[in-house]
Amino acid sequence: MARAIATILLMAIVLVAAMQAVSSVDITDTDLASEKSLWALYDRWCEHHSVARGLGEKARRFSVFKENARMVHKFNHGGAPYKLSLNLFGDMTDEEVDDGYGRCSSPLPNSAKQSQDRVTHGVLAARDNYPIYVDWRMTGYDQRPSAVTNVKMQRGCGACWAFAATAAVEGINSIRTRKLVSLSAQQLIDCDKESGGCKGGNPVLAFKYMIDHGGISTEADYPYFADDHGYCLVPKRKDPIVTIDGFKEVPPKDEVALLQAVAAQPVVVGIDTKTFRRYGGGVFVGPCGTNQTHSMTVVGYGTTDETDPIDYWIIKNSWGPKWGEDGYIRMARGVNGGTEGLCGILMGGASYPVKN
Ligand SMILES: *[C@@H]1O[C@H](CO)[C@@H](O)[C@H](O)[C@H]1NC(C)=O
């Protein structure tokens, strides 16, 4: 009991800390006025993000930074319902961001599709029976703990698939056991031979791994290393491992099915990230492609409180708390006639772990 209370207290502190994290460096017209002011802006950005660049590299990256700063500033004066920012990718090119952070989710191999014995395209619940607002980060009205751990940071290792899968399992594990436990993405990187470690993988394969190998270790027992170890470490476990009993796929092109799934628990989705690398807050409304090269976890949904309300998903990313809205993105739903969904979110691959 004392431990449960301590956990809840700790979570509250972590949540408050996360909400206070400053996610961006603001840009003014004056910052863009001269080379000198731009250098000052770049220095401020480096300091804010604790980035140290060597002299030659810094000069080269400054030219990238300048372009990004001008683009972001111009976009933010265009009246879109979301902002871009000089986030942690401020002095990186689009290509570098995609290489290190974006291309980390691979399609399910045909062999895995053929043996989808545990995948169910089952009908979910009654179609009109889901809340209008869901946020699994919050403590429940019945004092159940949050179902979402702190935002993780993949740090240039293409492990979004492992973070998306563990976030979904952390969610259902918290809902079923009333214990929020951070789970090991590194174990999946090292041990799930069906996926490609830091070169990318698929959350469904991660669920399969957990089912076939008796569960998943905690983050504390098998901490993140941001690289492939090259071998699977059998961890000396101090904590019990967390198990799941199966997984289900959300039917594609069915927004209501995804709403109902998210109302029940956090759900992994495949996403095209190419147009929101520099997202800095608000409801992202596109434009966006549909190439699902990234995996994230939907942890809720809601509607903005404005004269022109926008419906959105709340999605947990694995690019650290300095990206987006403290590590999350709100992404518009109900777009494209509800078929593809924004950034391909409804195009298949949405799935969730089952825990009895
Ligand atoms: C999707 O992105 C991947 C990785 O960048 C690329 O290899 C693939 O060709 C793209 N697919 C489409 C249909 O554009």
Coordinates of C-alpha atoms and ligand atoms in Angstrom, one line a residue:
M1 CA 0.0 0.0 0.0
A2 CA 2.8 2.4 1.0
R3 CA 4.6 1.5 -2.1
A4 CA 1.5 2.1 -4.3
I5 CA 1.1 5.6 -2.7
A6 CA 4.8 6.3 -3.2
T7 CA 4.4 5.3 -6.9
I8 CA 1.5 7.6 -7.4
L9 CA 3.3 10.5 -5.7
L10 CA 6.3 9.9 -7.8
M11 CA 4.2 9.8 -10.9
A12 CA 2.6 13.1 -10.0
I13 CA 6.0 14.7 -9.6
V14 CA 7.2 13.3 -12.8
L15 CA 4.1 14.5 -14.6
V16 CA 4.4 18.0 -13.2
A17 CA 8.1 18.1 -14.1
A18 CA 7.3 16.9 -17.6
M19 CA 4.7 19.6 -18.0
Q20 CA 7.1 22.3 -16.9
A21 CA 9.8 21.2 -19.3
V22 CA 10.4 24.0 -21.8
S23 CA 10.1 22.4 -25.2
S24 CA 11.4 25.1 -27.5
V25 CA 13.6 28.1 -28.1
D26 CA 11.4 31.0 -29.3
I27 CA 12.3 32.9 -32.4
T28 CA 11.7 36.6 -33.0
D29 CA 12.2 38.9 -36.0
T30 CA 15.2 40.4 -34.3
D31 CA 16.8 36.9 -34.0
L32 CA 16.6 36.5 -37.8
A33 CA 17.9 40.1 -38.6
S34 CA 21.6 39.4 -38.9
E35 CA 24.3 36.7 -39.0
K36 CA 25.3 37.9 -35.5
S37 CA 21.8 37.6 -34.1
L38 CA 21.4 34.2 -35.7
W39 CA 24.6 33.0 -34.1
A40 CA 23.3 34.2 -30.8
L41 CA 20.1 32.3 -31.4
Y42 CA 22.1 29.2 -32.3
D43 CA 24.2 29.5 -29.1
R44 CA 21.0 29.8 -27.1
W45 CA 19.6 26.7 -28.8
C46 CA 22.8 24.7 -28.2
E47 CA 22.7 25.7 -24.5
H48 CA 19.0 24.9 -24.1
H49 CA 19.5 21.4 -25.7
S50 CA 22.9 20.8 -24.0
V51 CA 24.4 20.3 -27.5
A52 CA 28.2 20.7 -27.9
R53 CA 29.4 20.8 -31.5
G54 CA 33.0 20.8 -32.6
L55 CA 34.2 24.1 -34.2
G56 CA 34.1 22.9 -37.9
E57 CA 30.9 21.0 -37.4
K58 CA 29.3 24.0 -35.6
A59 CA 30.0 26.2 -38.6
R60 CA 28.5 23.6 -41.0
R61 CA 25.5 23.0 -38.8
F62 CA 24.9 26.8 -38.4
S63 CA 23.9 27.0 -42.0
V64 CA 21.3 24.2 -41.5
F65 CA 20.1 25.8 -38.3
K66 CA 19.6 29.2 -40.1
E67 CA 17.4 27.6 -42.8
N68 CA 15.4 25.7 -40.1
A69 CA 15.0 28.9 -38.0
R70 CA 13.7 30.9 -41.0
M71 CA 11.4 28.1 -42.1
V72 CA 9.9 27.6 -38.6
H73 CA 9.5 31.4 -38.1
K74 CA 7.7 31.8 -41.4
F75 CA 5.4 28.8 -40.8
N76 CA 4.5 30.0 -37.3
H77 CA 3.1 33.3 -38.8
G78 CA 0.9 31.4 -41.3
G79 CA -2.0 30.9 -38.9
A80 CA -2.0 27.1 -38.8
P81 CA -3.5 25.4 -35.7
Y82 CA -0.1 24.1 -34.7
K83 CA 3.4 25.4 -34.4
L84 CA 6.7 24.2 -35.5
S85 CA 9.8 24.7 -33.3
L86 CA 13.6 24.6 -33.2
N87 CA 13.2 21.4 -31.2
L88 CA 16.0 18.9 -30.5
F89 CA 16.4 18.6 -34.3
G90 CA 17.1 22.4 -34.7
D91 CA 20.5 22.0 -36.4
M92 CA 19.8 18.7 -38.2
T93 CA 18.7 18.3 -41.8
D94 CA 15.4 16.5 -42.6
E95 CA 17.4 13.6 -43.9
E96 CA 19.4 13.2 -40.7
V97 CA 16.2 13.3 -38.6
D98 CA 14.6 10.6 -40.7
D99 CA 17.7 8.4 -40.6
G100 CA 18.1 8.6 -36.8
Y101 CA 14.5 8.8 -35.7
G102 CA 12.0 8.4 -38.5
R103 CA 12.7 5.2 -40.4
C104 CA 12.3 2.7 -37.6
S105 CA 9.1 0.8 -38.3
S106 CA 9.1 -2.0 -40.9
P107 CA 6.0 -3.6 -42.4
L108 CA 5.0 -7.0 -41.0
P109 CA 6.8 -9.8 -43.0
N110 CA 4.5 -12.1 -44.9
S111 CA 5.6 -15.0 -42.7
A112 CA 4.2 -13.2 -39.7
K113 CA 1.0 -12.3 -41.5
Q114 CA 0.5 -16.0 -42.3
S115 CA 0.8 -17.0 -38.7
Q116 CA -1.5 -14.5 -37.2
D117 CA -3.1 -17.0 -35.0
R118 CA -3.4 -14.6 -32.1
V119 CA -4.6 -11.7 -34.2
T120 CA -8.3 -11.2 -34.0
H121 CA -10.3 -8.8 -36.1
G122 CA -13.0 -9.1 -33.6
V123 CA -15.9 -6.6 -33.3
L124 CA -15.0 -4.3 -30.4
A125 CA -17.9 -2.9 -28.3
A126 CA -21.2 -1.2 -29.0
R127 CA -20.6 1.5 -31.6
D128 CA -22.0 4.5 -29.7
N129 CA -20.5 3.6 -26.3
Y130 CA -17.2 5.4 -25.7
P131 CA -16.3 8.5 -23.8
I132 CA -15.8 11.9 -25.5
Y133 CA -12.4 12.4 -23.7
V134 CA -9.8 9.9 -22.8
D135 CA -6.3 10.5 -21.4
W136 CA -4.5 7.4 -20.0
R137 CA -1.7 9.7 -18.6
M138 CA -4.1 10.8 -15.9
T139 CA -4.8 9.0 -12.6
G140 CA -8.2 7.4 -12.7
Y141 CA -11.3 8.7 -10.9
D142 CA -11.1 5.4 -8.9
Q143 CA -7.4 6.2 -8.0
R144 CA -6.0 3.8 -10.4
P145 CA -2.5 4.9 -11.4
S146 CA -1.6 6.5 -14.7
A147 CA -1.3 4.0 -17.5
V148 CA 1.6 5.9 -19.2
T149 CA 5.2 6.1 -18.1
N150 CA 7.6 9.0 -18.8
V151 CA 8.4 9.9 -22.4
K152 CA 11.4 7.9 -23.6
M153 CA 14.2 9.0 -26.0
Q154 CA 15.4 6.6 -28.7
R155 CA 18.6 8.7 -29.2
G156 CA 19.3 7.9 -32.9
C157 CA 18.6 4.2 -32.5
G158 CA 15.6 3.1 -34.8
A159 CA 13.7 1.5 -31.9
C160 CA 10.4 3.4 -32.1
W161 CA 8.7 0.0 -32.7
A162 CA 10.1 -1.3 -29.3
F163 CA 9.1 1.9 -27.5
A164 CA 5.6 1.9 -29.0
A165 CA 5.1 -1.8 -28.1
T166 CA 6.4 -1.4 -24.5
A167 CA 4.2 1.7 -24.0
A168 CA 1.1 -0.2 -25.0
V169 CA 2.0 -3.1 -22.7
E170 CA 2.8 -0.7 -19.8
G171 CA -0.7 0.7 -20.4
I172 CA -2.6 -2.6 -20.2
N173 CA -0.4 -3.8 -17.4
S174 CA -1.2 -0.7 -15.3
I175 CA -4.9 -1.0 -16.1
R176 CA -5.0 -4.7 -15.1
T177 CA -2.6 -4.7 -12.1
R178 CA -2.8 -1.1 -10.9
K179 CA 0.9 -0.9 -11.1
L180 CA 2.7 1.4 -13.6
V181 CA 6.0 -0.3 -14.5
S182 CA 8.4 0.9 -17.1
L183 CA 9.4 -1.9 -19.5
S184 CA 12.5 -2.7 -21.4
A185 CA 12.8 -1.6 -25.1
Q186 CA 16.4 -2.8 -25.0
Q187 CA 15.4 -6.4 -24.4
L188 CA 13.3 -6.3 -27.6
I189 CA 16.2 -4.6 -29.5
D190 CA 18.6 -7.4 -28.5
C191 CA 16.4 -10.4 -28.3
D192 CA 13.5 -10.1 -30.8
K193 CA 15.3 -11.8 -33.7
E194 CA 12.3 -11.1 -36.0
S195 CA 12.9 -7.4 -35.8
G196 CA 16.0 -5.5 -36.8
G197 CA 17.0 -3.9 -33.5
C198 CA 18.2 -0.3 -34.0
K199 CA 17.6 -0.7 -37.7
G200 CA 13.8 -1.0 -37.2
G201 CA 11.1 -3.5 -36.4
N202 CA 7.4 -3.9 -35.9
P203 CA 5.4 -3.6 -32.6
V204 CA 3.3 -6.7 -33.5
L205 CA 6.5 -8.7 -33.7
A206 CA 7.4 -7.3 -30.3
F207 CA 4.1 -8.5 -28.9
K208 CA 4.7 -12.0 -30.4
Y209 CA 8.2 -12.0 -28.8
M210 CA 6.7 -11.3 -25.4
I211 CA 4.1 -14.1 -25.8
D212 CA 6.7 -16.6 -27.0
H213 CA 9.4 -15.7 -24.4
G214 CA 7.4 -15.5 -21.2
G215 CA 7.0 -11.7 -21.1
I216 CA 9.3 -8.7 -20.9
S217 CA 11.7 -7.4 -18.2
T218 CA 11.4 -4.0 -16.6
E219 CA 13.4 -1.1 -17.8
A220 CA 15.3 -1.1 -14.4
D221 CA 16.4 -4.7 -15.0
Y222 CA 17.3 -4.3 -18.7
P223 CA 18.0 -0.6 -19.2
Y224 CA 18.2 1.3 -22.5
F225 CA 21.5 1.5 -24.3
A226 CA 20.5 3.1 -27.6
D227 CA 22.4 0.6 -29.6
D228 CA 22.3 -3.1 -30.4
H229 CA 24.4 -5.1 -27.9
G230 CA 24.7 -7.8 -30.6
Y231 CA 23.5 -10.5 -28.2
C232 CA 20.5 -11.1 -26.0
L233 CA 21.4 -10.5 -22.3
V234 CA 19.5 -12.7 -19.9
P235 CA 19.0 -10.1 -17.3
K236 CA 19.5 -10.7 -13.6
R237 CA 15.9 -9.9 -12.7
K238 CA 15.1 -8.1 -9.5
D239 CA 11.6 -7.3 -10.6
P240 CA 8.9 -9.7 -11.9
I241 CA 8.6 -9.8 -15.6
V242 CA 5.4 -8.5 -17.2
T243 CA 3.4 -10.9 -19.4
I244 CA 0.6 -10.5 -22.0
D245 CA -1.8 -13.1 -23.3
G246 CA -2.2 -12.1 -26.9
F247 CA -2.7 -9.1 -29.1
K248 CA -5.4 -7.8 -31.4
E249 CA -5.4 -5.7 -34.5
V250 CA -7.7 -2.7 -34.9
P251 CA -9.6 -3.0 -38.2
P252 CA -8.1 -0.5 -40.7
K253 CA -10.0 2.4 -42.2
D254 CA -12.3 2.4 -39.2
E255 CA -11.9 5.5 -37.0
V256 CA -14.6 4.4 -34.5
A257 CA -12.9 1.1 -34.0
L258 CA -9.7 3.0 -33.1
L259 CA -11.6 5.3 -30.8
Q260 CA -13.1 2.3 -29.0
A261 CA -9.8 0.5 -28.7
V262 CA -8.1 3.7 -27.3
A263 CA -11.0 4.1 -24.9
A264 CA -10.1 0.7 -23.5
Q265 CA -6.3 1.0 -23.4
P266 CA -3.2 2.6 -25.2
V267 CA -2.8 1.4 -28.8
V268 CA 0.2 1.3 -31.1
V269 CA -0.1 2.9 -34.6
G270 CA 2.0 3.3 -37.7
I271 CA 2.6 6.9 -38.8
D272 CA 4.2 8.9 -41.5
T273 CA 6.5 11.4 -39.7
K274 CA 8.0 13.3 -42.6
T275 CA 6.0 16.6 -42.1
F276 CA 6.0 16.8 -38.3
R277 CA 9.6 16.3 -37.3
R278 CA 9.7 19.9 -36.2
Y279 CA 6.3 19.9 -34.6
G280 CA 6.2 22.2 -31.6
G281 CA 2.6 22.1 -30.2
G282 CA -1.0 22.5 -31.0
V283 CA -3.2 20.2 -33.1
F284 CA -1.2 18.9 -36.1
V285 CA -3.5 18.9 -39.1
G286 CA -1.1 18.1 -41.9
P287 CA -0.3 18.1 -44.7
C288 CA 1.1 14.6 -44.2
G289 CA 1.9 11.5 -46.2
T290 CA 0.8 7.9 -45.5
N291 CA 4.1 6.0 -45.5
Q292 CA 4.0 4.4 -42.1
T293 CA 7.7 4.4 -41.3
H294 CA 7.3 5.3 -37.6
S295 CA 5.5 3.7 -34.7
M296 CA 3.9 5.5 -31.7
T297 CA 1.3 4.9 -29.1
V298 CA -2.1 6.5 -28.9
V299 CA -2.8 7.3 -25.2
G300 CA -6.0 9.2 -25.5
Y301 CA -8.2 11.5 -27.6
G302 CA -10.2 14.7 -27.2
T303 CA -11.5 17.9 -28.8
T304 CA -10.2 21.4 -28.5
D305 CA -12.1 24.0 -26.5
E306 CA -12.5 26.6 -29.3
T307 CA -15.2 28.1 -31.5
D308 CA -14.0 25.9 -34.3
P309 CA -13.2 22.7 -32.2
I310 CA -10.8 20.2 -33.6
D311 CA -10.9 16.5 -32.7
Y312 CA -7.5 15.0 -31.9
W313 CA -5.6 12.0 -30.9
I314 CA -3.0 12.2 -28.0
I315 CA 0.0 10.3 -29.1
K316 CA 3.2 9.4 -27.2
N317 CA 6.4 9.6 -29.2
S318 CA 9.9 8.3 -28.3
W319 CA 11.8 11.4 -29.2
G320 CA 12.3 12.6 -25.6
P321 CA 10.3 15.2 -23.6
K322 CA 11.9 18.2 -25.5
W323 CA 10.0 17.3 -28.6
G324 CA 6.4 18.4 -29.4
E325 CA 4.1 18.9 -26.4
D326 CA 6.4 17.5 -23.7
G327 CA 7.1 14.5 -25.9
Y328 CA 3.6 14.1 -27.2
I329 CA 1.8 15.1 -30.4
R330 CA -1.9 15.9 -30.7
M331 CA -3.0 14.9 -34.2
A332 CA -6.3 15.7 -35.9
R333 CA -8.8 12.9 -36.3
G334 CA -11.9 12.8 -38.4
V335 CA -9.9 13.9 -41.5
N336 CA -9.8 12.4 -45.0
G337 CA -13.3 11.1 -44.6
G338 CA -12.0 8.7 -41.9
T339 CA -10.4 6.3 -44.3
E340 CA -6.6 6.8 -44.3
G341 CA -6.6 9.1 -41.3
L342 CA -4.0 11.7 -40.9
C343 CA -0.4 10.5 -41.6
G344 CA -1.8 7.0 -42.4
I345 CA -2.9 6.4 -38.8
L346 CA -6.0 4.3 -40.0
M347 CA -4.2 2.4 -42.8
G348 CA -3.5 -0.7 -40.8
G349 CA -1.0 -1.8 -38.2
A350 CA -2.9 -0.3 -35.2
S351 CA -2.8 -3.0 -32.6
Y352 CA -2.9 -3.6 -28.8
P353 CA -1.8 -6.3 -26.4
V354 CA -4.4 -8.4 -24.6
K355 CA -3.9 -9.1 -20.9
N356 CA -6.5 -11.1 -19.0
Ligands
LIG1 C1 8.4 4.6 -47.5 O1 9.6 5.0 -46.8 C2 10.6 4.0 -46.9 C3 11.8 4.5 -46.0 O2 12.1 5.8 -46.3 C4 11.0 3.9 -48.4 O3 12.0 2.9 -48.5 C5 9.8 3.4 -49.1 O4 10.1 3.4 -50.5 C6 8.7 4.4 -48.9 N1 7.5 3.9 -49.6 C7 6.7 4.7 -50.3 C8 5.5 4.0 -50.9 O5 6.9 5.8 -50.6

